[in-house]
Amino acid sequence: MEKRFDEGFDNILVADYDKEYEGGYTINADTLVVGTERKKVSLNGEWHFAPDVFCSNIRSRWFDETKYNRNQEPIPYDADFENWDTIAVPGVWNNARREYALYEGAGVYYKQFDFDISREKGVRYILKIGAANYETRIWLNKTYLGRHLGGFTPFCVDVTQNLQQENSLLIMVNNTRKMEQVPTLHYDWFNYGGIFRDVEILVVPELHIQNSYIQLSKVKENSLEYWIRVKDIQKRAENLAWIEIKELDIHKEVRCLYMGKENLNGEEYYLYETKGSISINESRLQKWSPDSPKCYLVKMVCGEDQVEELIGFRRVNVNGRHIYLNGKEIFLKGICAHDEHPHALRSQSEEEIRHMFQEVKELGCNFMRLAHYPHSEMVARVADQMGILLLEEIPVYWAIAFRNPATVVDAQNQLRELILRDCNRASVIIWSIGNENPDSDDRYQFMKTLAQTAREIDSTRLICAACLFDVDKKQIKDRLISELDIVGINEYYGWYIKDFETLPMILNGYKDDKPILITEMGADAKSGYHSSSMEIFSEELQAEIYRKQFRVLLNTPAVRGICPWILYDFASMRRMSSIQNGYNLKGIISSDRTHKKMAYDVVHEVYHNR
Ligand code: GCU
C-alpha cells in the first residue's frame, strides 16, 4: 500500500499497533496523589470530542496533529481536534449525542488551555482525573504520558516537565469490554464511556505528601494508627513531617524515612514514608457514628506541603457472628445502589448525592452498599457528614479472568486506588472484593491476594465479598469465607428461585462463626403495574417477596445486615423485555426517582420498627 505520509509513517496494517502505548509512564496507585483540599486548576468544561472507532488516534498518529510536511506543504489530515464538536467533562458520552447512546469503543477528548507556569517555582503540576471508563491514554502537547486501566478510580500523572504556557491535552478513553478487564465482558449494568469525574491540575510543592492515613486502631485502645507517604525530587536521609489535630491537643512530629526511588517519565523521584501510632485518650474522643457523625480537622504537614482533612474516628470490628461499631453491636439496615442518576448518569453532583442519602435515611437505613464499583469520591465524603455507613467495592464481578496475571494486577491496582482515596472516610467500614464469582482454585488465589492487599494498606476495616449459595447442595459453602470478616450473600429466593422454604433451611445450616450480610435480595417490579394475583413484575409480587424475605432474614441470628437490591431501577442492556425496556426493575423506587413502589413501604416499615 502506498505511503500515506511522506514522513514514511504508515502503521495502518500493523495488528499490534498499540503495543508501544501500553507502557510508558505507568499511571496507577503509585502515582496517585490524594487530598482534595489542595491548590488546583480545574479543566472541567466543554472538551472537543469524537468517537475513534478504529483507534486511529494511535494507528494514524492523530496526536501528532500533522497538517504540513517537511516542505511546509499542506498534507491530508483526518482529525482537526480543535474544530470538533464539544461534550461536557465530567460526563459520559452516552447522553452527549443520540448517536453515542450505545457507543462502546475509543473516544478522543481534546482541550487547549493556557497555564501560567511562571507563577511559582519549586512546584510540581499533577494532572488528576477522578475516573474515566475504562482504558485511558494521555498526551500533553503531543507527548505520550502513559496509560491507566480501571473505570472507576482516580489517577494522576506528573506533568511538570510537559506543561507549557499554552497547552493541548489529548485524552483517549476506551470503554470496550474485554475478557481480561475488571469487570470483564459481561455484567448487569450499563457500560457508560468517557471521563465522568473531575479533571484538574494539582499544584504541589516538590516535596509533597502523596498519600496519608490516620484511623483509630482496631485492636489497640487509645491509639491512632497513621502512615504518611512523601515524594520529593531531592534525595535526603529523611523528611520531617507533623500531624496536628488541634481539638484533641495532638501535635506529633514524625520522621519520614527514605524508602527508595522511582523513575517516572524520565525524572527521578525519591520516596519517604513514616508509619506509627499516636496515643490518645479515647474518653475525650467524640467517636464518629451514624447518630453522631463527628469529624475532626486533621492537618498533615511536610516541608511546604500541607494536607487538611475532616476525619471521623470510630472503631468497627466483628466478634463471632456480631458486628460492633465503637463497641456497641449494630445491625446493618442497608440498601444497595449503583452510581447512576436519571440525568447526570455517572456524574452526580454533591446535591444529587445528598438527596440520595436523605432518601436512604428516610427509608430508615444506617448503611449502603455502593455496588459494584467505586462510586465518586464525593459519596463517602457526604456520608461522613450525614452519618451513613458504607460498603465500597471493586468490580470483580462474575467470571473474571482469574488466571490472567495482568488481570490480578489490574484488580489489585483498582483496590489500592480505592483504598488510598477513601481510607480516611469514617463512613466506609467494609471493603468488598468480589461479587458472585464462580469458585475455582484460580478464583480463590485471586481473591485471597485481594484480601491481603486490602489489609496491608488498611488494617482497620472489614473485608467482605458477595458470595453465592451452593444452590444444588443447598448450603452456604465457599472457601473464600476463610479470608473474609463478613460473609456477603446474594440470594433471590422468591424471585429467581421459587422454593422459598429452602432459604431458612440453608441459613440455619450455616456453620461459620462470622456475620452474614445479605448483600442482595429482591425482585423486579414495573412501577405502577398492579396485579391482585401477584403477576410477575407486579409491585404486589415484589412487596410480597420482600415481606417473606424479611420474615426469614430477621429470624436468622447469623444475619447481621440486609441490603435489598436495589434503591433505584437502573439501566442494563441485559434487561430487554418489553416490560424492562433496557432497565433492571429491582429498584424499590423508579429510575427517575419519582415513584416509590409497594416494596419501599415494606422496607420502610421493617427498618423503622427494628
Ligand atoms: C446479581 C448481581 C446484580 C444483578 C442482580 C439481578 O446478584 O449481583 O448485579 O443486578 O443479580 O439479577 O438483578
Coordinates of N, CA and C and ligand atoms in Angstrom, one line a residue, residues 187-189 338 369 372 397-398 435-436 466 468 490-492 495-496 520 524 565 570 574-575 584 586, ligand 1:
Y187 N -21.8 -8.0 32.5 CA -22.2 -7.6 33.8 C -23.6 -6.9 33.6
D188 N -24.2 -6.7 34.8 CA -25.6 -6.3 34.8 C -25.7 -4.8 35.1
W189 N -25.0 -4.0 34.4 CA -25.2 -2.5 34.5 C -24.8 -1.9 33.1
H338 N -26.5 1.7 42.6 CA -25.5 1.9 41.6 C -25.1 3.4 41.6
R369 N -24.7 -0.3 50.4 CA -23.8 -1.0 49.6 C -23.6 -0.2 48.3
H372 N -21.3 -1.6 41.9 CA -20.5 -2.8 42.1 C -19.0 -2.4 41.9
Y397 N -16.4 -9.0 39.3 CA -17.8 -9.3 39.2 C -18.0 -10.5 38.2
W398 N -18.6 -11.6 38.8 CA -18.9 -12.8 37.9 C -17.6 -13.4 37.5
N435 N -18.0 -10.2 43.7 CA -19.4 -10.3 43.6 C -19.8 -11.6 42.7
E436 N -20.3 -12.6 43.4 CA -20.9 -13.7 42.7 C -19.8 -14.4 41.8
A466 N -19.4 -10.7 48.1 CA -20.8 -11.2 47.9 C -20.7 -12.6 47.3
L468 N -22.0 -16.7 46.7 CA -23.2 -17.3 46.3 C -23.6 -18.5 47.1
N490 N -25.6 -13.1 48.3 CA -26.6 -12.7 47.4 C -27.6 -13.8 47.2
E491 N -28.9 -13.6 47.4 CA -29.9 -14.7 47.2 C -31.2 -14.1 46.8
Y492 N -31.8 -14.8 45.9 CA -33.1 -14.2 45.3 C -34.2 -15.2 45.5
W495 N -37.8 -15.0 43.9 CA -37.7 -14.4 42.5 C -37.1 -15.4 41.5
Y496 N -35.8 -15.5 41.6 CA -35.2 -16.5 40.6 C -35.4 -17.9 41.1
E520 N -27.5 -8.9 48.7 CA -28.6 -8.7 47.7 C -29.7 -9.7 48.0
D524 N -37.9 -7.9 40.7 CA -38.3 -6.8 39.7 C -39.7 -6.4 39.9
W565 N -31.6 -5.4 47.1 CA -31.2 -5.0 45.7 C -32.4 -4.5 45.0
F570 N -32.3 0.6 37.4 CA -31.1 1.1 36.7 C -30.9 0.6 35.3
R574 N -28.9 -6.0 29.6 CA -29.3 -7.4 29.7 C -30.8 -7.5 29.9
R575 N -31.5 -6.4 30.1 CA -32.9 -6.4 30.5 C -33.7 -5.8 29.4
N584 N -33.1 -2.7 34.6 CA -33.3 -3.7 35.7 C -34.2 -3.0 36.7
K586 N -35.4 -3.9 39.7 CA -35.4 -4.4 41.0 C -35.4 -3.2 42.0
Ligands
GCU1 C1 -26.9 -10.3 40.8 C2 -25.9 -9.2 40.6 C3 -26.6 -7.9 40.4 C4 -27.7 -8.0 39.4 C5 -28.8 -8.8 40.2 C6 -30.0 -9.1 39.3 O1 -27.0 -10.7 42.1 O2 -25.0 -9.1 41.7 O3 -25.6 -7.0 39.8 O4 -28.2 -6.8 39.0 O5 -28.3 -10.1 40.5 O6 -30.1 -10.2 38.8 O7 -30.8 -8.2 39.2

